[in-house]
Structure formats: structure tokens, C-alpha cells
Coordinates of C-alpha atoms in Angstrom, one line a residue:
X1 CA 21.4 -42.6 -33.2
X2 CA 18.7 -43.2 -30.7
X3 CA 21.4 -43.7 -28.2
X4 CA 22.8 -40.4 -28.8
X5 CA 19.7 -38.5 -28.8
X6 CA 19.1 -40.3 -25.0
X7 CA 22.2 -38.7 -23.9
X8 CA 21.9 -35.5 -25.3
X9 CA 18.8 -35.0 -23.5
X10 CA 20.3 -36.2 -20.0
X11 CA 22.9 -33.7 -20.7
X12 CA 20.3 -31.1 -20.9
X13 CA 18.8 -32.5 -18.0
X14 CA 21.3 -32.5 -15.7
X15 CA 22.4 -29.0 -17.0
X16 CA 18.9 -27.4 -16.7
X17 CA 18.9 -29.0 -13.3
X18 CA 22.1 -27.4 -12.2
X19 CA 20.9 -23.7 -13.4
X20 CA 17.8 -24.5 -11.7
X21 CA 19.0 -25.5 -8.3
X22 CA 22.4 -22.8 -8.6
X23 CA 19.1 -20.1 -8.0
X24 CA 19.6 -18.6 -11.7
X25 CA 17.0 -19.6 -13.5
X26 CA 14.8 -19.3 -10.0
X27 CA 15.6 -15.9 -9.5
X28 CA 14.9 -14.6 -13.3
X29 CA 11.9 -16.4 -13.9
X30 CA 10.0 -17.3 -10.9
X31 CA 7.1 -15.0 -10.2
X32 CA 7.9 -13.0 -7.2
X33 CA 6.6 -13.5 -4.2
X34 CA 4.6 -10.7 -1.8
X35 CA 3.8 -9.6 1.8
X36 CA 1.1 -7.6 3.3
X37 CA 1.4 -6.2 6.6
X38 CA -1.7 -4.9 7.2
X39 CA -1.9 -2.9 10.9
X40 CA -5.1 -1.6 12.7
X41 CA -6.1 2.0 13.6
X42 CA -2.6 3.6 12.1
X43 CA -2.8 7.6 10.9
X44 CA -0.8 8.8 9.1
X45 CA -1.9 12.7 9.3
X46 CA -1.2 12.9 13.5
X47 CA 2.1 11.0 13.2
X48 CA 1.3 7.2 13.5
X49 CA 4.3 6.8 11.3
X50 CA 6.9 8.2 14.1
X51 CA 7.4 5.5 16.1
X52 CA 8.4 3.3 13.3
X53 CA 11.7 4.0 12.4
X54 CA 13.2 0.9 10.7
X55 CA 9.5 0.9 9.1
X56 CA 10.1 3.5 7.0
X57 CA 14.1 2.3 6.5
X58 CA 12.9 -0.9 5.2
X59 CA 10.3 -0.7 3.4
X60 CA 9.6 3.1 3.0
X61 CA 13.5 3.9 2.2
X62 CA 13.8 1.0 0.0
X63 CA 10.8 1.6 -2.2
X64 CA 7.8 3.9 -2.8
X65 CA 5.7 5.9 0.0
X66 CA 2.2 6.9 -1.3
X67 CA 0.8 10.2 0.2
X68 CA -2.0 10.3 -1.1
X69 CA -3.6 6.4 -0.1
X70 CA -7.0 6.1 1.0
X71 CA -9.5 3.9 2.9
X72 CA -13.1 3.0 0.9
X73 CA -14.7 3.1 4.6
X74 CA -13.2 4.5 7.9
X75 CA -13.5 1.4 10.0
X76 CA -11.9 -2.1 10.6
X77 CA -14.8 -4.7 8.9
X78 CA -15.8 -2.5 6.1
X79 CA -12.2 -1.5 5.1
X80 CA -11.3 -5.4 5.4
X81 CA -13.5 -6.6 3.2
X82 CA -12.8 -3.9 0.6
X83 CA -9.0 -4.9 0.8
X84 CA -9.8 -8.6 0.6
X85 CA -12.4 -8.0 -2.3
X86 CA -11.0 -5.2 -4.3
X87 CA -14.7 -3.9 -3.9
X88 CA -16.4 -0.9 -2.1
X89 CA -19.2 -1.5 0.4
X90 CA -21.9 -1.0 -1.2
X91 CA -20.3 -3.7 -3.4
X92 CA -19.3 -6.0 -0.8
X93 CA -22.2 -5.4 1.7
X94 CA -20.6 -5.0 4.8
X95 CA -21.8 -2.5 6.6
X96 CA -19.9 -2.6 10.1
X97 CA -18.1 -4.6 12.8
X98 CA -21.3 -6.5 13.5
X99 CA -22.6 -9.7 12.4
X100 CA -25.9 -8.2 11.7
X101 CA -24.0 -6.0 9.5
X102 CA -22.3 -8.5 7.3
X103 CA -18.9 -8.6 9.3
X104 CA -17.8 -12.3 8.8
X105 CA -21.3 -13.3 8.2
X106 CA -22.6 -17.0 6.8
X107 CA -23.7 -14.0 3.8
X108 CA -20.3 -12.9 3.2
X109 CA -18.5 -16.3 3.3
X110 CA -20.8 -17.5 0.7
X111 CA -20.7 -14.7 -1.4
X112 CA -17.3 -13.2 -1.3
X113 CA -15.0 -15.2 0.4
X114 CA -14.1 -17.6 -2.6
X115 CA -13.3 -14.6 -4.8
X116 CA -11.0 -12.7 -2.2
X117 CA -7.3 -12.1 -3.9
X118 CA -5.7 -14.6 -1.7
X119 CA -8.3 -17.4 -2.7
X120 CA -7.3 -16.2 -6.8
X121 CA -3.7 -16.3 -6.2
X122 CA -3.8 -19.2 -5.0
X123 CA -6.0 -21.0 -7.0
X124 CA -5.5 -19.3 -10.4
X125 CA -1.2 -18.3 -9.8
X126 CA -0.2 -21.6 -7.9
X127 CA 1.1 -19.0 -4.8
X128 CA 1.1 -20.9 -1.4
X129 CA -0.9 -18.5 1.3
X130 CA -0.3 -17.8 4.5
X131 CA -2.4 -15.5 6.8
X132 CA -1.7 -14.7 11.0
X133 CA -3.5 -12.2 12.5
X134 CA -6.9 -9.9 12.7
X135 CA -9.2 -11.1 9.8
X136 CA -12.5 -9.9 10.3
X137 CA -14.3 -8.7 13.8
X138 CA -16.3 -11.5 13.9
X139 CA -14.3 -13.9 12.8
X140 CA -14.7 -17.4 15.1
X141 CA -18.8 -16.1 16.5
X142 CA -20.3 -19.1 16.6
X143 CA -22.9 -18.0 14.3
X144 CA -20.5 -17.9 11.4
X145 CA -19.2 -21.2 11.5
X146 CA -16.6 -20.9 14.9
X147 CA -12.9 -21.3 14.8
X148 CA -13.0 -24.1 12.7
X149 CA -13.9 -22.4 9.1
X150 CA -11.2 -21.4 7.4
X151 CA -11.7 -19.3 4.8
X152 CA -10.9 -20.5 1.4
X153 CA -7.3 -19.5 -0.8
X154 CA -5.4 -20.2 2.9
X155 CA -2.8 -23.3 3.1
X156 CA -2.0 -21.8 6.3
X157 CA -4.1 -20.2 8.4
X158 CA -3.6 -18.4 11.9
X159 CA -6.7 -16.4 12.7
X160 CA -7.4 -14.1 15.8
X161 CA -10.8 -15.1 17.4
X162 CA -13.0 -11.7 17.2
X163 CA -11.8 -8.3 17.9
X164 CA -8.1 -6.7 18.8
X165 CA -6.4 -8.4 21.6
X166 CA -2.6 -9.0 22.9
X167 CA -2.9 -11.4 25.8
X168 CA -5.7 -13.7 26.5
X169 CA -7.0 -14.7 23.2
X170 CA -7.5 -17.3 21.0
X171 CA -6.1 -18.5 17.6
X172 CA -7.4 -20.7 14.7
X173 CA -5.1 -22.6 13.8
X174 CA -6.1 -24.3 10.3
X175 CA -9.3 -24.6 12.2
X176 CA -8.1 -25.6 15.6
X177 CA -8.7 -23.4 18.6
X178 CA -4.9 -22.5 20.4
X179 CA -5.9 -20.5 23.6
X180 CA -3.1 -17.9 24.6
X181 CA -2.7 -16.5 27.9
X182 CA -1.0 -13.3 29.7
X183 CA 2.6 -14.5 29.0
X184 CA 4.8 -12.2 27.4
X185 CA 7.5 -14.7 26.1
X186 CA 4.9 -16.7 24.9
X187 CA 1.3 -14.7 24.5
X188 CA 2.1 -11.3 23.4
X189 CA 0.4 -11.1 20.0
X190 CA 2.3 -9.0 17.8
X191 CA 5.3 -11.4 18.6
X192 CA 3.7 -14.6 18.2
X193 CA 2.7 -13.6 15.0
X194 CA 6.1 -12.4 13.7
X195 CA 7.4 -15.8 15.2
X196 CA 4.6 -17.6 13.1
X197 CA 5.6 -15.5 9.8
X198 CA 9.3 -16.7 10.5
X199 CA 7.8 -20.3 10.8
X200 CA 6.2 -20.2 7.9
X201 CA 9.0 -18.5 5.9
X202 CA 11.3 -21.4 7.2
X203 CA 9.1 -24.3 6.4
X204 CA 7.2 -23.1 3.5
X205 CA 8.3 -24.7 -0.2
X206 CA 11.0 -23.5 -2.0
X207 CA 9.4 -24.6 -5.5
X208 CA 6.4 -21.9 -5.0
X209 CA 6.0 -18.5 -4.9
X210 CA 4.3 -17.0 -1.9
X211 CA 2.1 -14.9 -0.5
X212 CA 2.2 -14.1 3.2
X213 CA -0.6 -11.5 4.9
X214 CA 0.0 -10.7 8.6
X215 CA -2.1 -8.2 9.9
X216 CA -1.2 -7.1 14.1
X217 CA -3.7 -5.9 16.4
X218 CA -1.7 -2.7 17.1
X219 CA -2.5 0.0 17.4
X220 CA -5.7 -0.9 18.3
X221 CA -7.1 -0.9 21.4
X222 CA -6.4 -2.4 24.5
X223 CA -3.6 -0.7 23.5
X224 CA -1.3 -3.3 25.3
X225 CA 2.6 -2.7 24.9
X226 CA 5.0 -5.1 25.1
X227 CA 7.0 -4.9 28.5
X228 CA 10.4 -3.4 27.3
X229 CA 8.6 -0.5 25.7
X230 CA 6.3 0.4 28.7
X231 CA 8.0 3.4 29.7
X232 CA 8.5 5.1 26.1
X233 CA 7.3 8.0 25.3
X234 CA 6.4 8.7 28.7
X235 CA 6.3 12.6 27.5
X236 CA 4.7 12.2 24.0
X237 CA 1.2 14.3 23.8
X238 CA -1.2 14.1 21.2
X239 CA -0.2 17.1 18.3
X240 CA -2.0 20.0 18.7
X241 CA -2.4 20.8 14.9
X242 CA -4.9 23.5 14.0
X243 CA -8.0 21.0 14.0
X244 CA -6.9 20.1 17.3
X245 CA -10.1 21.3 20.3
X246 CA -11.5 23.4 18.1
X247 CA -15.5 23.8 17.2
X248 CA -16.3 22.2 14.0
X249 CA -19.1 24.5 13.5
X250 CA -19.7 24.2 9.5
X251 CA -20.0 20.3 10.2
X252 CA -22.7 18.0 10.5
X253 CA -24.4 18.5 13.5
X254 CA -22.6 15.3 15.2
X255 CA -19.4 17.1 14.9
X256 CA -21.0 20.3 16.1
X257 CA -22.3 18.6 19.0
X258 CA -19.2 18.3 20.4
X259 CA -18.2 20.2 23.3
X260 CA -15.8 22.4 22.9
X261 CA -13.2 23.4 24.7
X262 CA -12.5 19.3 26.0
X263 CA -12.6 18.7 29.6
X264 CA -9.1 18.1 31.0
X265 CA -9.9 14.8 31.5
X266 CA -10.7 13.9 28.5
X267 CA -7.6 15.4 27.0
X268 CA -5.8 13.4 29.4
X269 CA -7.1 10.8 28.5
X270 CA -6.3 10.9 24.6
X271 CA -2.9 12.0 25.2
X272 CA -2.8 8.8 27.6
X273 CA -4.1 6.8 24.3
X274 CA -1.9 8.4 21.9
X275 CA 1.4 7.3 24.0
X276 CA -0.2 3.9 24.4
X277 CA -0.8 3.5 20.8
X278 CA 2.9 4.6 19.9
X279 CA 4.2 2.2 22.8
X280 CA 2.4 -1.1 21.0
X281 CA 4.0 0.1 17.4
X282 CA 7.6 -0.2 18.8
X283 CA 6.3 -4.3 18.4
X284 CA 4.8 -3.8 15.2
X285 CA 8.8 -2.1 14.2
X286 CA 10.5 -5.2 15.3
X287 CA 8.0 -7.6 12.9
X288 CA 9.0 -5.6 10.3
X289 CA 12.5 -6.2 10.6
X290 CA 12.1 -9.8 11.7
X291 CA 10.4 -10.5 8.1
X292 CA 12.7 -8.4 6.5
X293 CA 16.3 -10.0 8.0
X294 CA 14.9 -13.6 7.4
X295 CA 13.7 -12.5 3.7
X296 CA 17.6 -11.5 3.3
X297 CA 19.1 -14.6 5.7
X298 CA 17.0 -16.6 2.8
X299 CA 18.2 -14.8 -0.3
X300 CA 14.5 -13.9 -1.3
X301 CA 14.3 -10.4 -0.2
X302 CA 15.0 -9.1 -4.2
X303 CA 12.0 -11.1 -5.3
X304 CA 9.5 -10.0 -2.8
X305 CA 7.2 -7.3 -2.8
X306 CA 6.8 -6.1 0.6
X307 CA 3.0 -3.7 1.2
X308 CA 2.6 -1.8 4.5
X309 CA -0.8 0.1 5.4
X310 CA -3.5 0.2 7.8
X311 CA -7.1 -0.8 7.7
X312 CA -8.1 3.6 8.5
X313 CA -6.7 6.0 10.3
X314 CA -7.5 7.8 13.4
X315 CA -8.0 11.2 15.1
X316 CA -7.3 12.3 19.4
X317 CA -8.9 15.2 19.5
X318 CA -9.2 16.6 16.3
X319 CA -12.4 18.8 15.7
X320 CA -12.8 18.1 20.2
X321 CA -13.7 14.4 19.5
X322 CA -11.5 12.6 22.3
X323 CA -11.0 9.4 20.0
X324 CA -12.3 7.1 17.4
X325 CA -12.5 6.8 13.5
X326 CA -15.6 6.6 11.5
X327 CA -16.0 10.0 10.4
X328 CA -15.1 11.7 7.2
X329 CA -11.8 13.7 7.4
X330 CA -8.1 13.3 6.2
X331 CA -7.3 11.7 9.7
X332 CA -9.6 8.9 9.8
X333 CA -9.3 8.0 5.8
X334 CA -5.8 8.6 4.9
X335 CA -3.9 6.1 6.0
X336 CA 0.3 4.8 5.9
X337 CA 1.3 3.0 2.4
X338 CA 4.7 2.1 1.9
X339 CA 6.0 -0.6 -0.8
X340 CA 9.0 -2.3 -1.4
X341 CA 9.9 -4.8 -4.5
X342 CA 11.7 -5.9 -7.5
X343 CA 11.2 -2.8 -10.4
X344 CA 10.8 -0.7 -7.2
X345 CA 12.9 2.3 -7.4
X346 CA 14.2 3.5 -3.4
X347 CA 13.3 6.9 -1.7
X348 CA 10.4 7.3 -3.8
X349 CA 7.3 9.3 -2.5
X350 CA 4.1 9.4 -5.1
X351 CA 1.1 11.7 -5.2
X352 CA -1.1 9.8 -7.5
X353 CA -4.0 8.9 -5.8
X354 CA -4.8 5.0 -4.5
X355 CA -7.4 3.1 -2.3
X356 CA -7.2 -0.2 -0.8
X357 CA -10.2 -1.5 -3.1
X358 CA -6.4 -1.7 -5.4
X359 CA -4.5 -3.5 -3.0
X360 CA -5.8 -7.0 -4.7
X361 CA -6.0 -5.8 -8.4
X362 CA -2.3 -4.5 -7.2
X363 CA -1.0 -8.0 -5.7
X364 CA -3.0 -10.1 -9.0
X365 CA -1.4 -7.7 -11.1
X366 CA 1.9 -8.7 -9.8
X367 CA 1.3 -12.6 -9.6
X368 CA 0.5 -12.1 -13.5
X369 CA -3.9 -12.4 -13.5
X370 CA -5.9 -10.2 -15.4
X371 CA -8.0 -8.0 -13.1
X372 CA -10.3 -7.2 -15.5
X373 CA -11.3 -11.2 -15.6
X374 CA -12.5 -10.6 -11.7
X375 CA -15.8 -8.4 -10.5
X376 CA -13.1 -6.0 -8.6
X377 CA -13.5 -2.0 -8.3
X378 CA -10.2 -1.2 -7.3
X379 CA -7.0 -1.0 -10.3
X380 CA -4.0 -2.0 -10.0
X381 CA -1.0 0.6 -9.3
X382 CA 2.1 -1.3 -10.0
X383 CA 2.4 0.9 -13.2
X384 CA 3.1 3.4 -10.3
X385 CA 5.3 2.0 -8.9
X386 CA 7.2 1.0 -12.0
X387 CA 7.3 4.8 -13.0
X388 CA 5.3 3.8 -15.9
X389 CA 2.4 6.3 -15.4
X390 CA 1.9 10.0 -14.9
X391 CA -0.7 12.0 -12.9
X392 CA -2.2 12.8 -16.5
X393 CA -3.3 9.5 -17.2
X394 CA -3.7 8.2 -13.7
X395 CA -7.6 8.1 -11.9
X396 CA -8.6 10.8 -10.6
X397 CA -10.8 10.4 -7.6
X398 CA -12.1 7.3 -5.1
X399 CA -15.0 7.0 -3.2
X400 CA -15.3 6.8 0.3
X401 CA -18.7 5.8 1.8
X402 CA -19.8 4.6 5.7
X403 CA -23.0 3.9 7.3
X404 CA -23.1 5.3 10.9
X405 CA -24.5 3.1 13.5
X406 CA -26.4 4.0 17.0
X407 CA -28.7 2.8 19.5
X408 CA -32.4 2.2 19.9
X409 CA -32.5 3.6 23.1
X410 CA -31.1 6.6 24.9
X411 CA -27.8 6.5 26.8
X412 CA -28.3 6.4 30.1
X413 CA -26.2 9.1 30.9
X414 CA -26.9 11.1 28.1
X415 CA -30.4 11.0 27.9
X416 CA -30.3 14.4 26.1
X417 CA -29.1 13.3 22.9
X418 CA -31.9 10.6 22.7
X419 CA -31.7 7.4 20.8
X420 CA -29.8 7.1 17.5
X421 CA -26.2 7.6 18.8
X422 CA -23.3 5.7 19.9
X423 CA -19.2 5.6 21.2
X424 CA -20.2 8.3 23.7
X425 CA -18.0 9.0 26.3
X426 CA -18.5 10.2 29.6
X427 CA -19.0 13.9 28.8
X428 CA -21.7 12.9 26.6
X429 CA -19.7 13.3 23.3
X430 CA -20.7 10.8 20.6
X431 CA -18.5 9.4 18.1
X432 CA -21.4 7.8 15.7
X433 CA -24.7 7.9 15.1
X434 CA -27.4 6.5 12.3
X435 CA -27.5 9.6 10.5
X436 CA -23.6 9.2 10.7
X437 CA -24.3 8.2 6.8
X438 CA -22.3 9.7 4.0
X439 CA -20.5 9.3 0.8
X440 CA -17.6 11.5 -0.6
X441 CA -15.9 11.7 -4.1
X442 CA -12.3 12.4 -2.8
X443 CA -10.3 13.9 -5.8
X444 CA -6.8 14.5 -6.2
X445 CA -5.7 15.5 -9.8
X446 CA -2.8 18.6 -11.0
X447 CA -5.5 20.9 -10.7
X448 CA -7.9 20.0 -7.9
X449 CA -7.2 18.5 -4.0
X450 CA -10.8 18.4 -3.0
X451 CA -13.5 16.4 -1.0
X452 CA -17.1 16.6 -1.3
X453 CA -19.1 14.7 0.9
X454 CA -23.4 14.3 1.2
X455 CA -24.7 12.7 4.0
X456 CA -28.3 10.7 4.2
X457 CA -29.8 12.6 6.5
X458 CA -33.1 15.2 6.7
X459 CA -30.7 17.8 5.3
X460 CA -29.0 16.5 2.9
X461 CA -25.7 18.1 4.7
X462 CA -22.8 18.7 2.4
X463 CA -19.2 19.1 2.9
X464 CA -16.3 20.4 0.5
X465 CA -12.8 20.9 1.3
X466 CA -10.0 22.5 -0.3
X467 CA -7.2 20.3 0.8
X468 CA -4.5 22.3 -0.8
X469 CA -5.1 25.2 1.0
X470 CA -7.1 24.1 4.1
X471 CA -5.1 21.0 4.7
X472 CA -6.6 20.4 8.4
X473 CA -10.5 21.0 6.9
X474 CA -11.7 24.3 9.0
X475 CA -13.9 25.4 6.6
X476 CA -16.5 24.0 4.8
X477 CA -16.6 25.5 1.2
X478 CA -20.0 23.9 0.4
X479 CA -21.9 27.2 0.7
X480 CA -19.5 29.2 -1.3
X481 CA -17.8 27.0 -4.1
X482 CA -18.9 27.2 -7.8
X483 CA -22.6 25.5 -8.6
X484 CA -21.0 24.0 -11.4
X485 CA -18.7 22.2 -9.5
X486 CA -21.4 21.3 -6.8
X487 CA -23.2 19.6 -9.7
X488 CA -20.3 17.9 -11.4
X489 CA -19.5 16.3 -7.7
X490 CA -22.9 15.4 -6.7
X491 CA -23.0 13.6 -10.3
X492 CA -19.6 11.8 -9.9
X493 CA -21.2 10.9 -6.8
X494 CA -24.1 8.9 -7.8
X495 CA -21.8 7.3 -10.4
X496 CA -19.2 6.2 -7.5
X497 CA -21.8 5.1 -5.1
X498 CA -23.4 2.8 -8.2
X499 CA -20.7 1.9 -9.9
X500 CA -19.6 -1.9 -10.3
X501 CA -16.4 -3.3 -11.4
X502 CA -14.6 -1.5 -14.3
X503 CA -17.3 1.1 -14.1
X504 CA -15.7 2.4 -10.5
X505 CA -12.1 3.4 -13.1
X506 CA -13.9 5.9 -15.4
X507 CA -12.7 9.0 -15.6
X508 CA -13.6 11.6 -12.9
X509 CA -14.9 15.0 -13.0
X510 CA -11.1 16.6 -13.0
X511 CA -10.0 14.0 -15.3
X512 CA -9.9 16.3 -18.9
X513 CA -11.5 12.6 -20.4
X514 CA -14.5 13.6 -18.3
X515 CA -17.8 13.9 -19.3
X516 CA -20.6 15.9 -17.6
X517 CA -24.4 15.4 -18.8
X518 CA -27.0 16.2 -16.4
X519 CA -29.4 14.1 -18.3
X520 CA -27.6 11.2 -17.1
X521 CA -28.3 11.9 -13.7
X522 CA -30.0 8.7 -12.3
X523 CA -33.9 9.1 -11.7
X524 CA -33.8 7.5 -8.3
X525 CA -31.0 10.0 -7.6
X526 CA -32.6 12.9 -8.6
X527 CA -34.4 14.5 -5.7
X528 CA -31.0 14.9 -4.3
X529 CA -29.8 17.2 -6.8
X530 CA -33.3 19.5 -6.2
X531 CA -32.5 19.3 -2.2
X532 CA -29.0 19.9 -2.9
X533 CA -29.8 23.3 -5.0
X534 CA -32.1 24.6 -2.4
X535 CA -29.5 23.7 0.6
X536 CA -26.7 25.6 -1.3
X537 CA -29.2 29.1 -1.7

């Protein structure tokens, strides 16, 4: 009897054993696996998307495209921490692309790093991590610990010392420093790392489900392309939309103090920058397709989840800034968003409205963790993606917020603007500047594409938009639009910027769940309200 029983078990053995190694089994039950390819500096609103044709075949084509996805902060550090997190800034802490202001800090290792969605998945979902590329812009300063930390939730870990580079750089490489030179077959960035990703999808086990970040350095500056894509788009300019050199006049006053029309050289030189930027993407195209083909060669494309986005977007001219981010318009906070992946239907494009504070709740949701067991702001949008939510029931609005940065002292060739600014350029037009400062409820709902933005300064300047019918932002409505709605917005306001957690996911002012009761308006808030009535008269 006990004999029997023996062999009926090794039957059942050796049979689960076969349906496990014929890839059945695997395939049905095994939780997928997901890529990020996270770029730096890409629009999507002055065609950053163009250049990357088998992009948008691959992933865009073959999944969902998101028109509406936004950045919690319009630069690199800030919006990297809110994607690693889930968090906003004010949430996370970091502030900018400096040390002093949290960027890869000792402060931020020890207070967010271990709860980042890579460290989770793979210590709560079993997922074996890989990361190559830009983390953070300080990243390997020797104040915050050098190449050799690696941050936790990484088996394997391929880090770019500091800021955007192609040639001359060096990698951590699980903590070892790999210097790199000016050798295209062997130092060009955006292909080493694509050759790294292969590695890794080569070598990696077969027995776990993976998660694989790999975030390029185009197209940021230097700008650097790769030598068979030099001469392309030798003819390109930057698009003259209807933003494009013109006065902001109803702006704050560090958009109004731009000149207006642009010198020619400065034009020059932005339509120089845009063709360099679309030259280093052509790179960026072929990574894509390199991760894609082996995912197929492997048979594990059907089970991966494949995310493609940008850290913010960008502007050349728009408004007669020559070039930069940091400020609050579609162009710098709207970025790319395309996903591919098992449930995924093709050739879908959404409206509903997303952040990258949702790209982790998004990934943990699809490893199978709870999101609401973790302090993140962000919510997950694979319900999206699944078709398994309408615009009714979806959020409503995000919150975008950024904390402008400038000098002590005046430039020296713009000693006319005095301290308090910075990114000038040569015909003493400034990019940033402290009182750079602002937070904005961007909504999108069925009856409401608007923006309404404050800024901390000695006016307490106010912005509104009608997106739907001033898609390129030439007119600030904040003078003119209902006192109601001002109200309603500059309360939604105060709840976004102090909101934690699941309190970031109630429902906004165009959301019919919506509550508005001015005597919840917080008391260290208040004065803003009173300054915002008298501005508006």
C-alpha cells in the first residue's frame, strides 16, 4: 500500500515536472515580469515622440498610449524620486538636482531609499532587479557614500556617476567604479546600456520573475549622438506652434521678463538643440527594439509589461524661453507614456489622467502587493489599462509642485536682474529663479481640462488655463474665471500640497463625489485665500 502511494506520488512528480519545464504551467501562473524605460528630458507636446518610430510600433502600437500623463515636478531629481517613491515632493523632500537639496542625499538614502518600489518588489514579490542607467544627479558624490552604495531592492546594479553623459563617464557596477571613455563601439552610453539589459536578460534566472529599469541619458544634454545618426535631421527646426516667441505677458514676471522677439542666435541655437536632441533618440529607438527582439528570441515577451516615459518634458522656445524645463506649462509637465503587457489591449490611446507618483503603485499592483500597505501618493492604473475603469470613476486631478532655485549673487553679465535667478543665457534670459515656486491642481475630468497654479511669491501670482480651448496656454483666465471656481481650486490646493498617502486619491473638485467646505480650509493656509480675493478684484 505504502509502496503504491510512493509511486503515485513520483508519478505526479515527474508529471508536474514535465508541465513545469514544457513552459505551461510557467506561462499561466508565473507572475509577469516588467520593464521600465525611463528617458530624460523627452516632450511629448513639441514632438519628442517623432523620432521614435519602432517606439511607438512596439510598445505604443501594441498596447496603451496615455495623453494625458503627467510629471509631480518638472525636473530630473524631484521627478525621480517621485517615480521611485510613488510620493510627491513635498512628500519625499527633494527639492532639486543638488545635494543640498536632497538629490541622492545621506537623508534620502536613509529615509526613502528602502521603501522605493524596486526595493518592495523585490523583497516582498521575490522579483530579481536590475537597474543601468541615470539614477539620481548626485548619485556616486562622495558625500553620499561614492560609487560603492548601492541602493537597496538591486541584485544588479549599473549606475551612471552624476549627471547625463555619453562618453567619458563612469559606472557603478554593484559598487565598483568602470570608467568609460570616448569610444563609440565600446563607450557610447545609450548602447552600453542596451548591451547590459541584453546581458542581464541572458543571464538572469529563469525560475523568477523580473523587473528590469533602464533609464538613458538621452535626450539630455550633451546632446551627444551616436555617429551613424550625426547627419539626421540636418533640416529639422524647432515647431513654431502658437506659444512659440511670443510675450507671455499674463505670466509671472520670470516669463514676462523674457525678451521677446528672440535674438537669431538664440533661435539658432534651440533649433541647433532640438535636432541634437532628435539625433541621440534614434539610440534610444534601437534599445527599444533590442529589449523587445530578445524578450521575443526568449519567448517572454507575452508575459512582460513593458512602461516607456520620461522623467518631464521640455520646451525650445516656447513663451521666447530658448530652452530648459522647470516651469509650469503643458510642455515641461506632460510627458510620453506608452505601455505594453499581458491584458493590454493594442492601439489603445486613454484620456484618464495619470502621474508618475503611479508608476510604483502601477508596477506593485502588477507584481500582486497591496499599495495601500505602503505610505505611497500615487494609485495604481492597471484597471486602465485592463479597460476596467471609466473616466467617471477615475481621479480627477494631480498635483504638480517645484521649488525654483537661483543665486546669491548677481550674474555677472546680467547684473540687472540682481541676485535670485539662475539658467541665464547670454541675452540675459533666465530660466529659474527662487520665487520660481508654485503648485498647481492640474484637472482633467468630462467636464473640465484646466490648470490652476499659485506661486510663493509677494503676489501670490495665479495662473488658470483652459486647456480644451487654449491648448498652447496664451491666456491666463485667472482674472476672469468664476470666484467659485477660484475658491474650489485654491482649496483642492492646500489639500494636494498636504496631502499624505491615500489622502492624495480623494476625490477632486470636478469629481461629482466632491465636497467643498470653506470651513475646512486649513488655518495656516488661510491668508492665502484673503490675498487671493484681493489679487482677483
Amino acid at each position: 500500500m505504502v509502496r503504491t502511494c510512493l509511486l503515485n506520488c513520483l508519478v505526479i512528480c515527474v508529471t508536474l515536472w514535465s508541465y513545469l519545464s514544457s513552459g505551461v504551467f510557467a506561462k499561466s501562473y508565473r507572475r509577469p515580469n516588467i520593464v521600465l524605460i525611463l528617458t530624460d528630458d523627452l516632450d511629448i507636446a513639441i514632438g519628442g515622440l517623432n523620432p521614435l518610430s519602432k517606439t511607438k510600433k512596439l510598445i505604443g502600437d501594441a498596447g496603451i498610449s496615455f495623453s494625458n500623463a503627467f510629471v509631480a515636478s518638472p525636473l530630473c531629481c524631484p521627478s525621480r524620486a517621485s517615480i521611485l517613491t510613488g510620493k510627491y515632493p513635498h512628500n519625499h523632500h527633494v527639492i532639486n538636482n543638488t545635494l543640498e537639496g536632497n538629490c541622492s542625499s545621506k537623508a534620502w538614502q536613509k529615509s526613502e531609499e528602502a521603501n522605493t518600489f524596486p526595493a518592495l518588489l523585490k523583497a516582498n514579490a521575490g522579483y530579481q532587479t536590475f537597474f543601468a542607467g541615470k539614477y539620481l544627479n548626485q548619485y556616486g558624490h562622495s558625500e553620499a557614500g561614492g560609487v560603492e552604495h548601492v541602493p537597496p531592492g538591486w541584485n544588479f546594479w549599473v549606475a551612471l556617476e552624476k549627471n547625463s553623459k555619453y562618453y567619458n563617464y563612469t559606472l557603478s557596477v554593484n559598487g565598483k567604479p568602470q570608467k568609460h571613455g570616448a569610444d563609440y563601439s565600446k563607450d557610447y552610453l545609450t548602447d552600453v546600456l542596451a548591451n547590459m539589459s541584453l546581458d542581464f536578460l541572458q543571464y538572469k534566472s529563469n525560475y523568477q520573475p523580473f523587473f528590469m529599469m533602464v533609464s538613458t541619458p538621452a535626450p539630455h544634454s550633451p546632446w551627444t549622438a551616436a555617429p551613424q545618426y550625426q547627419d539626421s535631421f540636418n533640416s529639422t527646426k524647432a515647431p513654431r506652434d502658437p506659444n512659440f516667441n511670443i510675450h507671455g505677458k499674463d505670466k509671472h514676471w520670470l516669463i514676462r521678463q523674457a525678451k521677446t522677439p528672440m535674438t537669431n542666435s538664440s533661435v539658432q541655437f534651440l533649433d541647433d538643440a532640438f535636432r541634437k536632441r532628435w539625433r541621440t533618440l534614434l539610440s534610444v529607438d534601437d534599445l527599444v527594439e533590442k529589449i523587445v527582439n530578445r524578450l521575443k528570441v526568449r519567448g517572454e515577451l507575452d508575459n512582460t509589461y513593458i512602461f516607456f516615459t520620461s522623467d518631464n518634458g521640455y520646451h525650445t522656445g516656447q513663451f521666447s524661453l530658448p530652452l530648459d524645463k522647470r516651469q509650469l506649462y503643458e510642455f515641461d509637465i506632460r510627458v510620453p507614456l506608452m505601455v505594453r503587457g499581458p491584458n493590454i489591449k493594442p492601439n489603445q490611446t486613454s484620456q484618464m489622467l495619470v502621474a508618475n507618483v503611479d508608476l510604483g503603485p502601477t508596477i506593485l499592483d502588477i507584481a500582486g502587493l497591496d499599495v495601500n500597505k505602503t505610505q505611497m501618493d500615487g494609485m495604481s492604473f492597471l484597471p486602465v489599462m485592463e479597460g476596467k475603469v471609466n473616466s467617471s470613476s477615475w481621479r480627477t486631478d494631480i498635483l504638480v509642485e517645484y521649488e525654483g532655485e537661483g543665486s546669491n549673487v548677481s550674474d555677472p553679465a546680467c547684473p540687472l536682474l540682481g541676485p535670485g535667478v539662475s539658467e541665464c543665457f547670454p541675452d540675459c534670459v533666465c530660466e529659474d529663479s527662487y520665487n520660481n515656486t508654485y503648485a498647481c491642481v492640474r484637472t482633467v475630468a468630462p467636464s473640465a481640462n484646466l490648470q490652476y497654479c499659485e506661486f510663493d511669491d509677494n503676489e501670490v501670482f495665479v495662473e488658470v488655463y483652459n486647456v480644451t480651448a487654449d491648448p498652447f496656454q496664451l491666456t491666463n483666465i485667472a482674472k476672469t474665471i468664476d470666484q467659485e471656481v477660484l475658491e474650489k481650486m485654491n482649496h483642492r490646493l492646500m489639500m494636494l500640497q498636504s496631502c499624505a498617502g491615500q489622502s492624495c486619491r480623494t476625490p477632486g473638485v470636478y469629481d461629482p463625489r466632491y465636497k467643498f467646505d470653506p470651513r475646512q480650509m486649513f488655518t495656516s493656509h488661510s491668508w492665502r485665500l484673503g490675498r487671493l480675493r484681493q489679487k482677483m478684484k
